[in-house]
Tab-separated table of C-alpha atoms in Angstrom:
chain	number	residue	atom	x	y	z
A	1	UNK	CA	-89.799	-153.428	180.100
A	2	UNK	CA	-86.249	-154.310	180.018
A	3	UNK	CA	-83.938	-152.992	182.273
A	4	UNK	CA	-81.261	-150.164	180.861
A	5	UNK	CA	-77.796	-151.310	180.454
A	6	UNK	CA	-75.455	-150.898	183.416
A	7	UNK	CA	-73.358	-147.248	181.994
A	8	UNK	CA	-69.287	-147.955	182.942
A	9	UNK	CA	-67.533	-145.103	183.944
A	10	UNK	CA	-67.343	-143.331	180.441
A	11	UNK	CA	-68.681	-139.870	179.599
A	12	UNK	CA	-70.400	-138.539	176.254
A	13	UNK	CA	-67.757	-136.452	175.081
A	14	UNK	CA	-65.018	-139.481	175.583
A	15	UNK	CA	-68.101	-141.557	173.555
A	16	UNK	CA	-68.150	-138.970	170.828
A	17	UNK	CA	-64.369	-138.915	170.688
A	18	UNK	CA	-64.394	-142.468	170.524
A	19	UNK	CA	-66.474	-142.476	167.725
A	20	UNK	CA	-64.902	-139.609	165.638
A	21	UNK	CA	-61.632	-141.830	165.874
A	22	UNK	CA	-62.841	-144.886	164.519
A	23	UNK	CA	-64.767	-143.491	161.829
A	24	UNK	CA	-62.335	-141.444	160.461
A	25	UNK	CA	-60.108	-144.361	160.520
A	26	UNK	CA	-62.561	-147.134	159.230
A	27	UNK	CA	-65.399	-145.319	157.847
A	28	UNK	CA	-68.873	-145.097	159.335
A	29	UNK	CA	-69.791	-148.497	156.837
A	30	UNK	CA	-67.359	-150.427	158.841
A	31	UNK	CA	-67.308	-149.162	162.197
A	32	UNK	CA	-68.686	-150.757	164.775
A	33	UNK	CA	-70.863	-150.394	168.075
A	34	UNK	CA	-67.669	-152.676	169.543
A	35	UNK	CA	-65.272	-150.857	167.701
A	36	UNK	CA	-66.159	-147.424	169.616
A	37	UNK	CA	-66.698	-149.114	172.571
A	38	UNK	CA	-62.902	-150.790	172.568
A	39	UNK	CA	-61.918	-147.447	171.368
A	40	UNK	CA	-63.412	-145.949	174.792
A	41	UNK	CA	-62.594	-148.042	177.514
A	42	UNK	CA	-66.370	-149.028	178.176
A	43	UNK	CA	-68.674	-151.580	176.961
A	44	UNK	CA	-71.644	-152.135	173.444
A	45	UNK	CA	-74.499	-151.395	175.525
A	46	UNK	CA	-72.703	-148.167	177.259
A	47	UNK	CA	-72.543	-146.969	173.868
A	48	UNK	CA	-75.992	-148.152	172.947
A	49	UNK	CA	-77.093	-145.729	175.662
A	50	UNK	CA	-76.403	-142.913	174.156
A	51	UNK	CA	-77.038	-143.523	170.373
A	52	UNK	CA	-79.335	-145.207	168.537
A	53	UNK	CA	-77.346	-146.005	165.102
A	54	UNK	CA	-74.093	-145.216	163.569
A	55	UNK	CA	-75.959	-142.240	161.752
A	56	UNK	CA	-76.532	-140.808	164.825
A	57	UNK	CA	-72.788	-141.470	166.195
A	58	UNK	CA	-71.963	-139.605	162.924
A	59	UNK	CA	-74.042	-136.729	163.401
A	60	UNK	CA	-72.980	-136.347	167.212
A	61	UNK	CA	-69.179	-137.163	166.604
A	62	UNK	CA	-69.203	-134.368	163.796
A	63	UNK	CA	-70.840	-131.927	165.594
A	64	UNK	CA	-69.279	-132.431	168.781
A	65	UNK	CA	-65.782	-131.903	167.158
A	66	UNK	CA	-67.292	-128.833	165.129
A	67	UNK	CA	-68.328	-127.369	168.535
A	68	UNK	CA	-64.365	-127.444	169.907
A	69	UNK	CA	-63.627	-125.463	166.477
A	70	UNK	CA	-65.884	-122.377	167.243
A	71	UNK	CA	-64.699	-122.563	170.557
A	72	UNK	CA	-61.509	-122.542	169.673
A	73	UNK	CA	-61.748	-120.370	166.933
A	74	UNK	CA	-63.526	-117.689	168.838
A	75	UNK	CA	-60.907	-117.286	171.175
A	76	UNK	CA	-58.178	-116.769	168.825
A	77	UNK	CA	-60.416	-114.366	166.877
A	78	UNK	CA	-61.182	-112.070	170.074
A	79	UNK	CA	-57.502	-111.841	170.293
A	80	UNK	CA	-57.003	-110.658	167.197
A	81	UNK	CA	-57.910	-107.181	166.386
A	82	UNK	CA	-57.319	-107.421	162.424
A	83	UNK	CA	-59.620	-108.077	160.282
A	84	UNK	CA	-57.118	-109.703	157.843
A	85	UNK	CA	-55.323	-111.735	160.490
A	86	UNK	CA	-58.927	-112.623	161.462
A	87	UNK	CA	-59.469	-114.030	158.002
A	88	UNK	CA	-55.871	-115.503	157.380
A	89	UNK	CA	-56.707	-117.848	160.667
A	90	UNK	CA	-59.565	-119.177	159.431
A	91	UNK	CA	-58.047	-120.121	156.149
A	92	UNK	CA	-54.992	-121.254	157.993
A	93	UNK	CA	-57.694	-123.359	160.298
A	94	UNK	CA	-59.567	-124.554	157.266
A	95	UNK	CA	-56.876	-125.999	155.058
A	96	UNK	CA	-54.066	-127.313	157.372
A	97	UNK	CA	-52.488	-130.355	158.000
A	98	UNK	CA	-54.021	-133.164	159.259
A	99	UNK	CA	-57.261	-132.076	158.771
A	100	UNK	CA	-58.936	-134.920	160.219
A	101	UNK	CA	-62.181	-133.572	160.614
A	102	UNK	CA	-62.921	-133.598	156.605
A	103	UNK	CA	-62.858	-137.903	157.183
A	104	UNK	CA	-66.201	-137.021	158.946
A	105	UNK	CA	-67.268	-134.274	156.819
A	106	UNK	CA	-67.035	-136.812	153.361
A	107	UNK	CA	-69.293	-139.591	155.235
A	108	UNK	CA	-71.194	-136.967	155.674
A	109	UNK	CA	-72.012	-135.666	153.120
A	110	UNK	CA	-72.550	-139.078	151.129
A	111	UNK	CA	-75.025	-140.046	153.562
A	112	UNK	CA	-76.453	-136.293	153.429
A	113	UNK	CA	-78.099	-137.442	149.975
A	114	UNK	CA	-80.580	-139.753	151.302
A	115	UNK	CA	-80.812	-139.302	154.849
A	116	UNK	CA	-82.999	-136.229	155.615
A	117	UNK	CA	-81.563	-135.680	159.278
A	118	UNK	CA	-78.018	-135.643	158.111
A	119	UNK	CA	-78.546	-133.286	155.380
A	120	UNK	CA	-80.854	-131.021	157.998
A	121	UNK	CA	-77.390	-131.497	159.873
A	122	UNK	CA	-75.107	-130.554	157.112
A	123	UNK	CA	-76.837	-127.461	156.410
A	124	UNK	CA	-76.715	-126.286	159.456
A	125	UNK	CA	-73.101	-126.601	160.465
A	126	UNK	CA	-72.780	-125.092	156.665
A	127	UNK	CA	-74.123	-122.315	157.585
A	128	UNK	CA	-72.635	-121.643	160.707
A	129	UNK	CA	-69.422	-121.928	158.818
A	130	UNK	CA	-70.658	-119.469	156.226
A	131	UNK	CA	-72.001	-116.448	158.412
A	132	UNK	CA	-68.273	-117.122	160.566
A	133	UNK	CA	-66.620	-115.926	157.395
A	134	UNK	CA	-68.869	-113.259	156.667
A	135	UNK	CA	-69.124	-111.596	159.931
A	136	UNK	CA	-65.328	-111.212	159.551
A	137	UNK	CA	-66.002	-109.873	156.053
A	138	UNK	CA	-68.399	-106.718	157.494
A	139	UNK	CA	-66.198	-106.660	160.828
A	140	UNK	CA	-63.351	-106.325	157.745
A	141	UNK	CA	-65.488	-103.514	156.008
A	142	UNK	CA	-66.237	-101.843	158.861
A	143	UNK	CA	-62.872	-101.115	159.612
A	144	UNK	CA	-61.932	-100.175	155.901
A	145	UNK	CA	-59.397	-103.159	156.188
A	146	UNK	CA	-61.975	-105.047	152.898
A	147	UNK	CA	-63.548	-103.556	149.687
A	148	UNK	CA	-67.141	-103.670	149.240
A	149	UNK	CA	-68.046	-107.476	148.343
A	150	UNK	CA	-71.133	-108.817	149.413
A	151	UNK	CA	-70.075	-110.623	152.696
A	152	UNK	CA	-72.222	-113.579	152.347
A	153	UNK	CA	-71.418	-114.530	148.746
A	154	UNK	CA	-68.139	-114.163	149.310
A	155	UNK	CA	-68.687	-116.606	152.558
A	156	UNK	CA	-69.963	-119.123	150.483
A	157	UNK	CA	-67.169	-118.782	147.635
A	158	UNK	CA	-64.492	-118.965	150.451
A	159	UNK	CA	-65.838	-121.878	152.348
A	160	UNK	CA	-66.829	-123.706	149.590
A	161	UNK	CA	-63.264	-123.470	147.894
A	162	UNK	CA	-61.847	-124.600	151.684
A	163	UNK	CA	-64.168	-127.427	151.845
A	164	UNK	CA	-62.775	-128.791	148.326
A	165	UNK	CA	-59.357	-128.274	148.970
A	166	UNK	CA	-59.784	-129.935	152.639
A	167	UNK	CA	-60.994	-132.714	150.911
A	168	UNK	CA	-58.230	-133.019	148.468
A	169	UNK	CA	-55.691	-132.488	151.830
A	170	UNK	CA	-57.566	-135.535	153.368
A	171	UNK	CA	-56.974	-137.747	150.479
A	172	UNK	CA	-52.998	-136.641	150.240
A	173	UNK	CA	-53.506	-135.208	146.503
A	174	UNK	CA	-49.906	-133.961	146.304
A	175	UNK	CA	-50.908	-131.538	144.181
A	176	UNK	CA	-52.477	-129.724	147.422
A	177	UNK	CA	-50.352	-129.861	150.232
A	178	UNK	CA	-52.322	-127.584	153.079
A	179	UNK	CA	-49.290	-124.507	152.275
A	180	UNK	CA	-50.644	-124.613	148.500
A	181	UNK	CA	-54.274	-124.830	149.566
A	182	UNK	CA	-53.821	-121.722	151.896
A	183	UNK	CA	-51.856	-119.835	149.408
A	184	UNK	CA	-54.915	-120.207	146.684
A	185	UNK	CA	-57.646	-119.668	149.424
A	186	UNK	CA	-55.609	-116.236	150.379
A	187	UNK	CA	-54.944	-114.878	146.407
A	188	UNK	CA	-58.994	-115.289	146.203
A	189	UNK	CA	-59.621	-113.504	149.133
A	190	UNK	CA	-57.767	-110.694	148.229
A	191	UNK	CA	-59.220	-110.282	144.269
A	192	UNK	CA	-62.299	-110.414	146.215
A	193	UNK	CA	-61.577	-108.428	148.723
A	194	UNK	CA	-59.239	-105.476	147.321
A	195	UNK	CA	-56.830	-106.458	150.018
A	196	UNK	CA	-53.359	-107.816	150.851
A	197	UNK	CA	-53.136	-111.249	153.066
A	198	UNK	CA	-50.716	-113.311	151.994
A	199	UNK	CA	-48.083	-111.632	153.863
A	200	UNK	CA	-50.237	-111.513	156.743
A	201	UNK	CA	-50.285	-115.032	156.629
């Protein structure tokens, strides 16, 4: 058996970061193990370590940087007693500037048509992305602040229109600057909704 590589002084979550950086920049077809690895401070076979293939540095980079969202997110939402302001963050969080994060999501999804463990991946953070808007929806409801839509249809309408638009951000359509693609994700919330959150916003 041949030995394991001697690991530098580099973490997993400096890896990941590593690797979310250079894809976004080069694309996951011309990244490389050496490219990460410069990108990290640490060596090919530290990386090696850890992952497999640059699927796999995909699937971890994306998910990793997912994970700080919800985090993120979750905080800001416990702060935030409104259901509306609840809703206006994450459309302000899902259509902003500098979106990097949709760079990973489009190599994801390409690959998610023939590879069956990135499209087991991309449901999965879909739907975590999906019941996020609809628990605001019936937290919304709840408090009278929303009409009666069904909260999971209108999760994937929502986060299917902020996906598109993110993508369109990413790719610097001008005709969807992140202001514009808030200001149509907000006027479809509230048709749905029976609710007022553009001046929320």
């Amino acid at each position: 058996m041949s030995p394991r590589p001697r690991l530098d002084h580099v973490r997993r979550p400096e890896l990941l970061a590593a690797a979310a950086a250079v894809i976004r920049q080069r694309g996951l077809e011309n990244a490389r193990v050496a490219d990460v690895a410069d990108e990290a401070g640490t060596s090919a076979p530290s990386v090696l370590y850890y992952f497999a293939s640059k699927a796999e540095l995909l699937k971890e980079a994306l998910t990793s940087a997912e994970e700080r969202y919800y985090e993120e997110l979750e905080r800001e939402l416990i702060e935030t007693e409104s259901a509306r302001e609840r809703l206006v963050k994450i459309v302000g969080g899902g259509a902003s500037e500098g979106d990097y994060d949709a760079a990973l999501w489009m190599e994801l999804w390409a690959r998610a048509l023939r590879d069956p463990e990135l499209a087991a991946t991309r449901a999965e953070l879909d739907d975590r992305w999906r019941r996020t808007i609809a628990e605001v929806v019936r937290y919304g409801q709840e408090r009278e602040e929303f009409g009666p839509a069904q909260p999971d249809v209108f999760a994937l309408l929502l986060g299917s229109l902020l996906d598109g638009l993110a993508v369109q951000i990413a790719l610097g359509d001008a005709e969807v600057t992140p202001a514009r693609a808030q200001e149509l994700s907000l006027a479809l919330a509230e048709r749905e909704l029976n609710c007022e959150l553009r001046a929320a916003a």
